[in-house]
Tab-separated table of C-alpha atoms and ligand atoms in Angstrom:
chain	number	residue	atom	x	y	z
A	1	UNK	CA	28.612	-3.033	-4.921
A	2	UNK	CA	25.093	-4.353	-5.169
A	3	UNK	CA	22.038	-2.234	-6.369
A	4	UNK	CA	19.908	-1.098	-3.290
A	5	UNK	CA	16.921	-3.108	-2.860
A	6	UNK	CA	13.322	-1.763	-1.869
A	7	UNK	CA	10.431	-3.782	-0.954
A	8	UNK	CA	7.092	-3.200	-0.214
A	9	UNK	CA	3.746	-5.433	0.081
A	10	UNK	CA	0.237	-4.502	-0.465
A	11	UNK	CA	-2.570	-6.472	1.112
A	12	UNK	CA	-5.172	-7.394	-1.494
A	13	UNK	CA	-8.063	-6.641	0.899
A	14	UNK	CA	-10.165	-4.237	-1.655
A	15	UNK	CA	-10.408	-1.996	-4.488
A	16	UNK	CA	-7.162	0.309	-4.790
A	17	UNK	CA	-8.180	3.932	-4.309
A	18	UNK	CA	-6.955	7.383	-4.800
A	19	UNK	CA	-5.526	7.433	-1.118
A	20	UNK	CA	-3.325	4.095	-1.886
A	21	UNK	CA	-2.005	5.540	-5.002
A	22	UNK	CA	-0.681	8.676	-3.771
A	23	UNK	CA	0.372	7.151	-0.389
A	24	UNK	CA	1.644	3.865	-1.704
A	25	UNK	CA	1.909	3.020	-5.424
A	26	UNK	CA	3.151	6.354	-6.722
A	27	UNK	CA	5.879	6.818	-4.414
A	28	UNK	CA	7.082	2.958	-4.583
A	29	UNK	CA	7.182	3.264	-8.209
A	30	UNK	CA	9.271	6.533	-8.015
A	31	UNK	CA	11.677	4.268	-5.654
A	32	UNK	CA	11.969	1.926	-8.786
A	33	UNK	CA	13.800	4.259	-10.700
A	34	UNK	CA	16.807	4.172	-8.091
A	35	UNK	CA	16.258	0.665	-6.783
A	36	UNK	CA	16.060	-2.590	-7.459
A	37	UNK	CA	12.392	-3.606	-6.344
A	38	UNK	CA	10.510	-6.392	-4.776
A	39	UNK	CA	6.912	-5.711	-4.604
A	40	UNK	CA	4.415	-8.138	-4.007
A	41	UNK	CA	0.728	-8.899	-3.343
A	42	UNK	CA	0.277	-9.754	0.245
A	43	UNK	CA	-2.109	-12.469	0.097
A	44	UNK	CA	-1.215	-14.483	3.213
A	45	UNK	CA	-1.593	-11.351	5.335
A	46	UNK	CA	-4.984	-10.596	3.392
A	47	UNK	CA	-6.080	-14.345	4.411
A	48	UNK	CA	-6.635	-13.065	7.992
A	49	UNK	CA	-9.445	-11.059	6.898
A	50	UNK	CA	-10.507	-12.020	3.332
A	51	UNK	CA	-12.008	-15.881	3.737
A	52	UNK	CA	-14.061	-15.645	0.571
A	53	UNK	CA	-11.881	-17.392	-2.615
A	54	UNK	CA	-13.558	-15.450	-5.179
A	55	UNK	CA	-13.186	-12.179	-3.360
A	56	UNK	CA	-9.351	-12.905	-2.497
A	57	UNK	CA	-8.795	-13.847	-6.189
A	58	UNK	CA	-10.518	-10.776	-7.634
A	59	UNK	CA	-8.913	-8.694	-5.050
A	60	UNK	CA	-5.264	-9.902	-6.304
A	61	UNK	CA	-5.947	-9.390	-9.825
A	62	UNK	CA	-7.087	-5.703	-8.994
A	63	UNK	CA	-4.037	-5.238	-6.903
A	64	UNK	CA	-1.702	-6.690	-9.495
A	65	UNK	CA	-3.376	-4.651	-12.597
A	66	UNK	CA	-2.816	-1.332	-10.710
A	67	UNK	CA	0.907	-1.906	-10.139
A	68	UNK	CA	1.101	-2.688	-13.825
A	69	UNK	CA	-1.317	0.008	-14.592
A	70	UNK	CA	0.602	2.638	-12.542
A	71	UNK	CA	3.840	1.845	-14.545
A	72	UNK	CA	5.524	-0.996	-12.831
A	73	UNK	CA	7.840	-2.881	-15.391
A	74	UNK	CA	7.548	-6.508	-14.658
A	75	UNK	CA	10.735	-7.062	-17.083
A	76	UNK	CA	12.982	-4.981	-15.204
A	77	UNK	CA	11.375	-5.127	-11.822
A	78	UNK	CA	10.159	-8.040	-9.489
A	79	UNK	CA	6.378	-8.224	-8.770
A	80	UNK	CA	4.998	-11.393	-7.645
A	81	UNK	CA	2.155	-12.875	-5.045
A	82	UNK	CA	3.414	-13.833	-1.666
A	83	UNK	CA	2.075	-17.456	-1.466
A	84	UNK	CA	3.904	-18.271	-4.613
A	85	UNK	CA	7.196	-18.144	-2.708
A	86	UNK	CA	7.224	-20.797	0.120
A	87	UNK	CA	10.643	-20.127	1.608
A	88	UNK	CA	9.270	-17.100	3.203
A	89	UNK	CA	7.024	-19.251	5.164
A	90	UNK	CA	10.072	-21.334	6.234
A	91	UNK	CA	11.897	-17.872	7.070
A	92	UNK	CA	8.814	-16.776	9.271
A	93	UNK	CA	8.908	-20.030	11.421
A	94	UNK	CA	13.018	-19.260	11.654
A	95	UNK	CA	12.072	-15.818	12.890
A	96	UNK	CA	9.775	-16.823	15.461
A	97	UNK	CA	12.670	-18.512	16.958
A	98	UNK	CA	13.966	-14.728	17.902
A	99	UNK	CA	10.991	-13.076	18.152
A	100	UNK	CA	9.908	-12.553	22.122
A	101	UNK	CA	5.934	-12.956	22.451
A	102	UNK	CA	6.149	-9.939	24.548
A	103	UNK	CA	7.056	-8.004	21.133
A	104	UNK	CA	4.083	-9.163	19.295
A	105	UNK	CA	1.734	-8.254	22.250
A	106	UNK	CA	2.737	-4.729	21.526
A	107	UNK	CA	1.756	-4.941	18.041
A	108	UNK	CA	-1.055	-2.046	17.597
A	109	UNK	CA	-3.562	-4.353	15.774
A	110	UNK	CA	-3.418	-6.909	17.996
A	111	UNK	CA	-3.278	-4.624	21.234
A	112	UNK	CA	-6.282	-2.690	19.908
A	113	UNK	CA	-8.269	-5.909	19.663
A	114	UNK	CA	-7.649	-6.736	23.282
A	115	UNK	CA	-8.246	-3.500	24.297
A	116	UNK	CA	-11.490	-3.525	22.728
A	117	UNK	CA	-12.190	-6.936	24.148
A	118	UNK	CA	-11.185	-5.921	27.700
A	119	UNK	CA	-13.490	-2.747	27.612
A	120	UNK	CA	-16.463	-4.925	26.574
A	121	UNK	CA	-15.930	-7.384	29.242
A	122	UNK	CA	-14.652	-10.111	26.670
A	123	UNK	CA	-11.878	-12.775	27.105
A	124	UNK	CA	-8.802	-10.503	25.904
A	125	UNK	CA	-8.344	-12.675	23.016
A	126	UNK	CA	-11.637	-13.036	21.680
A	127	UNK	CA	-11.702	-13.185	17.945
A	128	UNK	CA	-7.942	-12.967	17.504
A	129	UNK	CA	-6.485	-15.509	15.403
A	130	UNK	CA	-2.973	-16.498	15.563
A	131	UNK	CA	-2.356	-15.008	11.887
A	132	UNK	CA	-3.124	-11.519	12.980
A	133	UNK	CA	-1.050	-12.178	16.036
A	134	UNK	CA	2.133	-13.229	14.191
A	135	UNK	CA	1.183	-10.831	11.479
A	136	UNK	CA	4.307	-8.713	11.921
A	137	UNK	CA	6.789	-11.770	11.742
A	138	UNK	CA	5.604	-12.762	8.531
A	139	UNK	CA	5.999	-9.256	7.429
A	140	UNK	CA	9.430	-9.389	8.707
A	141	UNK	CA	10.336	-12.238	6.670
A	142	UNK	CA	9.059	-10.740	3.439
A	143	UNK	CA	11.405	-7.801	4.250
A	144	UNK	CA	14.236	-9.574	5.507
A	145	UNK	CA	14.491	-12.478	2.936
A	146	UNK	CA	15.597	-10.080	0.375
A	147	UNK	CA	18.114	-8.191	2.511
A	148	UNK	CA	16.121	-4.969	1.700
A	149	UNK	CA	17.512	-1.748	2.194
A	150	UNK	CA	14.283	0.545	2.119
A	151	UNK	CA	10.641	-0.302	2.589
A	152	UNK	CA	8.256	2.388	1.442
A	153	UNK	CA	5.165	2.085	3.947
A	154	UNK	CA	2.595	4.029	5.386
A	155	UNK	CA	2.542	5.726	9.068
A	156	UNK	CA	0.524	2.647	10.213
A	157	UNK	CA	3.326	0.326	9.169
A	158	UNK	CA	6.066	1.992	11.031
A	159	UNK	CA	5.923	-0.065	14.145
A	160	UNK	CA	5.790	-3.387	12.046
A	161	UNK	CA	8.994	-2.290	10.488
A	162	UNK	CA	10.625	-1.561	13.751
A	163	UNK	CA	9.595	-4.988	14.745
A	164	UNK	CA	11.411	-6.578	11.577
A	165	UNK	CA	14.670	-4.509	12.611
A	166	UNK	CA	14.312	-5.802	16.251
A	167	UNK	CA	14.344	-9.439	15.158
A	168	UNK	CA	16.859	-9.117	12.512
A	169	UNK	CA	19.496	-7.503	14.956
A	170	UNK	CA	18.655	-10.098	17.653
A	171	UNK	CA	19.691	-12.802	15.157
A	172	UNK	CA	22.949	-10.940	13.845
A	173	UNK	CA	23.793	-10.387	17.650
A	174	UNK	CA	23.217	-14.025	18.342
A	175	UNK	CA	25.431	-15.266	15.472
A	176	UNK	CA	28.008	-12.358	15.796
A	177	UNK	CA	27.549	-11.754	12.113
A	178	UNK	CA	25.301	-9.676	9.716
A	179	UNK	CA	23.366	-12.467	8.500
A	180	UNK	CA	20.682	-10.154	7.637
A	181	UNK	CA	20.381	-6.485	6.278
A	182	UNK	CA	18.736	-4.151	8.642
A	183	UNK	CA	16.111	-2.332	6.421
A	184	UNK	CA	15.083	1.415	6.796
A	185	UNK	CA	11.649	2.580	6.363
A	186	UNK	CA	10.598	5.348	3.821
A	187	UNK	CA	7.786	7.083	5.165
A	188	UNK	CA	6.014	9.316	2.891
A	189	UNK	CA	5.077	13.016	3.818
A	190	UNK	CA	1.906	12.613	1.477
A	191	UNK	CA	0.760	9.076	3.314
A	192	UNK	CA	-2.271	9.828	5.306
A	193	UNK	CA	-2.652	13.094	3.651
A	194	UNK	CA	-5.012	12.211	0.932
A	195	UNK	CA	-8.471	12.994	2.301
A	196	UNK	CA	-11.391	11.442	1.373
A	197	UNK	CA	-15.069	12.281	0.277
A	198	UNK	CA	-15.931	13.856	3.692
A	199	UNK	CA	-12.760	15.234	4.508
A	200	UNK	CA	-11.224	12.502	6.800
A	201	UNK	CA	-8.249	10.583	5.815
A	202	UNK	CA	-9.040	8.416	2.827
A	203	UNK	CA	-9.649	4.925	4.126
A	204	UNK	CA	-11.564	1.949	3.433
A	205	UNK	CA	-12.680	1.738	7.246
A	206	UNK	CA	-14.164	5.498	7.130
A	207	UNK	CA	-16.401	4.355	3.758
A	208	UNK	CA	-15.022	7.630	2.121
A	209	UNK	CA	-12.900	6.280	-0.581
A	210	UNK	CA	-12.795	7.222	-4.385
A	211	UNK	CA	-11.510	4.119	-6.315
A	212	UNK	CA	-8.654	4.718	-8.388
A	213	UNK	CA	-10.050	3.382	-11.720
A	214	UNK	CA	-13.681	4.087	-11.640
A	215	UNK	CA	-15.302	4.613	-15.030
A	216	UNK	CA	-15.478	8.216	-15.967
A	217	UNK	CA	-19.166	8.376	-15.350
A	218	UNK	CA	-18.915	7.039	-11.988
A	219	UNK	CA	-15.996	8.905	-11.019
A	220	UNK	CA	-18.078	11.804	-11.922
A	221	UNK	CA	-20.783	10.933	-9.932
A	222	UNK	CA	-19.019	10.306	-6.927
A	223	UNK	CA	-16.971	13.323	-7.148
A	224	UNK	CA	-20.330	15.705	-7.388
A	225	UNK	CA	-20.832	13.629	-3.692
A	226	UNK	CA	-17.860	15.149	-2.073
A	227	UNK	CA	-18.696	17.273	1.300
A	228	UNK	CA	-18.589	20.948	0.825
A	229	UNK	CA	-20.307	23.614	3.089
A	230	UNK	CA	-23.356	25.353	2.333
A	231	UNK	CA	-22.150	28.677	0.968
A	232	UNK	CA	-24.182	30.050	-2.024
A	233	UNK	CA	-22.863	30.708	-5.603
A	234	UNK	CA	-22.348	34.158	-4.870
A	235	UNK	CA	-20.124	33.958	-1.879
A	236	UNK	CA	-16.153	34.055	-2.245
A	237	UNK	CA	-15.078	30.829	-0.941
A	238	UNK	CA	-11.858	29.699	0.761
A	239	UNK	CA	-9.827	27.055	-1.288
A	240	UNK	CA	-7.927	26.044	1.816
A	241	UNK	CA	-10.616	25.032	3.459
A	242	UNK	CA	-12.407	22.893	0.896
A	243	UNK	CA	-12.225	19.254	0.301
A	244	UNK	CA	-12.802	19.678	-3.511
A	245	UNK	CA	-9.760	22.151	-3.607
A	246	UNK	CA	-7.650	19.857	-1.333
A	247	UNK	CA	-7.831	17.037	-4.011
A	248	UNK	CA	-7.856	19.362	-6.967
A	249	UNK	CA	-4.084	19.727	-5.799
A	250	UNK	CA	-3.179	16.226	-6.078
A	251	UNK	CA	-4.340	16.252	-9.861
A	252	UNK	CA	-3.757	19.796	-11.282
A	253	UNK	CA	-0.652	21.494	-12.403
A	254	UNK	CA	0.357	24.762	-10.785
A	255	UNK	CA	-1.151	27.248	-13.304
A	256	UNK	CA	-4.412	25.340	-13.018
A	257	UNK	CA	-4.222	25.502	-9.162
A	258	UNK	CA	-4.043	29.216	-9.251
A	259	UNK	CA	-6.381	29.779	-11.636
A	260	UNK	CA	-9.203	27.840	-9.761
A	261	UNK	CA	-7.777	29.237	-6.414
A	262	UNK	CA	-8.679	33.083	-8.075
A	263	UNK	CA	-12.289	31.684	-9.022
A	264	UNK	CA	-12.913	30.355	-5.263
A	265	UNK	CA	-11.596	33.922	-3.882
A	266	UNK	CA	-13.954	35.866	-6.668
A	267	UNK	CA	-17.211	34.272	-5.675
A	268	UNK	CA	-19.713	33.549	-8.343
A	269	UNK	CA	-18.625	29.998	-8.467
A	270	UNK	CA	-21.007	27.601	-7.234
A	271	UNK	CA	-19.725	23.817	-6.029
A	272	UNK	CA	-21.057	22.005	-8.887
A	273	UNK	CA	-18.812	24.075	-11.020
A	274	UNK	CA	-15.780	23.430	-8.739
A	275	UNK	CA	-16.373	19.733	-8.710
A	276	UNK	CA	-16.865	19.645	-12.307
A	277	UNK	CA	-13.274	21.312	-12.506
A	278	UNK	CA	-11.983	18.541	-10.198
A	279	UNK	CA	-13.533	15.679	-12.111
A	280	UNK	CA	-11.856	17.054	-15.244
A	281	UNK	CA	-8.287	17.178	-14.027
A	282	UNK	CA	-8.696	13.671	-12.192
A	283	UNK	CA	-10.241	12.053	-15.469
A	284	UNK	CA	-7.251	13.676	-17.568
A	285	UNK	CA	-4.819	12.208	-15.099
A	286	UNK	CA	-6.246	8.932	-14.525
A	287	UNK	CA	-7.844	7.729	-17.981
A	288	UNK	CA	-4.579	6.474	-19.431
A	289	UNK	CA	-4.072	4.402	-16.556
A	290	UNK	CA	-7.597	3.362	-16.455
A	291	UNK	CA	-7.367	2.306	-19.968
A	292	UNK	CA	-4.366	-0.081	-19.044
A	293	UNK	CA	-6.147	-1.337	-15.989
A	294	UNK	CA	-9.330	-2.238	-17.861
A	295	UNK	CA	-7.191	-4.103	-20.598
A	296	UNK	CA	-5.141	-6.009	-17.871
A	297	UNK	CA	-8.505	-6.870	-15.804
A	298	UNK	CA	-9.729	-8.333	-19.166
A	299	UNK	CA	-6.504	-10.304	-19.585
A	300	UNK	CA	-5.808	-12.293	-16.256
A	301	UNK	CA	-3.933	-15.197	-18.217
A	302	UNK	CA	-1.457	-12.511	-18.766
A	303	UNK	CA	-1.076	-11.520	-15.171
A	304	UNK	CA	-0.781	-14.693	-14.111
A	305	UNK	CA	2.186	-15.118	-16.172
A	306	UNK	CA	4.017	-11.985	-15.027
A	307	UNK	CA	3.286	-12.960	-11.324
A	308	UNK	CA	4.305	-16.409	-12.275
A	309	UNK	CA	7.441	-15.291	-13.504
A	310	UNK	CA	7.911	-12.785	-10.684
A	311	UNK	CA	7.620	-15.369	-8.437
A	312	UNK	CA	10.443	-17.479	-10.270
A	313	UNK	CA	12.760	-14.621	-9.650
A	314	UNK	CA	12.001	-13.894	-6.203
A	315	UNK	CA	12.125	-17.499	-5.351
A	316	UNK	CA	15.804	-18.044	-6.973
A	317	UNK	CA	16.805	-15.064	-4.349
A	318	UNK	CA	14.796	-16.256	-1.556
A	319	UNK	CA	15.872	-19.832	-1.558
A	320	UNK	CA	19.559	-18.915	-1.734
A	321	UNK	CA	19.102	-16.949	1.157
A	322	UNK	CA	17.667	-19.733	3.172
A	323	UNK	CA	20.484	-21.908	2.611
A	324	UNK	CA	22.891	-19.145	3.583
A	325	UNK	CA	20.749	-18.953	6.807
A	326	UNK	CA	20.460	-22.642	7.522
A	327	UNK	CA	23.938	-23.149	7.133
A	328	UNK	CA	24.989	-20.479	9.322
A	329	UNK	CA	22.492	-21.777	12.020
A	330	UNK	CA	23.880	-25.291	11.985
A	331	UNK	CA	20.683	-26.601	10.401
B	401	LIG	N1	1.147	-4.832	6.392
B	401	LIG	C1	1.172	-4.167	5.138
B	401	LIG	C2	0.118	-3.138	5.376
B	401	LIG	O1	-0.912	-3.638	5.473
B	401	LIG	C3	1.504	-4.969	4.014
B	401	LIG	C4	2.795	-5.868	4.088
B	401	LIG	C5	3.097	-6.980	4.101
B	401	LIG	C6	4.186	-5.177	4.175
B	401	LIG	N2	4.280	-7.459	4.023
B	401	LIG	C7	5.031	-6.138	3.977
B	401	LIG	C8	4.516	-3.803	3.619
B	401	LIG	C9	6.513	-6.259	3.695
B	401	LIG	C10	5.974	-3.812	3.563
B	401	LIG	C11	6.727	-4.813	3.433
B	401	LIG	O2	-0.068	-2.229	4.449
């Protein structure tokens, strides 16, 4: 029996942050112990919003360096850039022939834009590009081209994954054969639970993120700005209603958590001290990865090589799959 396949993409649209790490990179890398991975940088998906070539290029390097710094092994696993495998786009066109327009009308990103336009008295499709509209089809191609078994995703991607399943089932039904493997989503409980500087979900759109590989000094500065209440040093504090402690739990071991919890409850510890404790566990956790990240960012030629080799491996799999599909479709 073939080894099971895990596939996921990350859009290079901004600096990877702590929320991305615990929500995406870390769980995806844990899956890599059990599955063959096809992980990629979704640069064509990013192109819908990132139109500045220098920014896109930098974003691609940052996501690549993050995958590698977090422990992805390019020798045993596949990591590549979406735009390097042209067959994905051929499959995407093939899938379009089996995708009802109504299905795309229901995609949440598109629907939200239409609704906002309608409320503002504008044309419903104002500012909507076709790339955004067909976004879930390209994502389905990313997944189905590898016969992926599992797709680690955040909650916001569950609908897209269901669409990939719908499209694959339509094709299998039409040809009376399982031409495409039906993928399953792996939605992590932690996803969405990482809070940002202000206690809301950590998200670029809330402007409350803590970048993953900030240099130590800058990281400390940012940690000092995490929103807390106005309790004085003397007052006992509730660790379970505190942004600093919530983040602390992600990085500290049980013993450290218990110790800091006691200091919260006892009183006599100010927010500056709690934040310093948080900074220290974060820095200890992140420093080794940060070092790798910085070395990678200084060696883009190496990353280019890794991506090229990954693309070659991915392309070999996908081109074979396309030959198979074309034959079954009578082309
Ligand atoms: N749409 C995903 C996101 O914004 C990124 C993505 C593109 C993806 N293709 C994928 C995720 C295929 C999983 C599988 O996060």
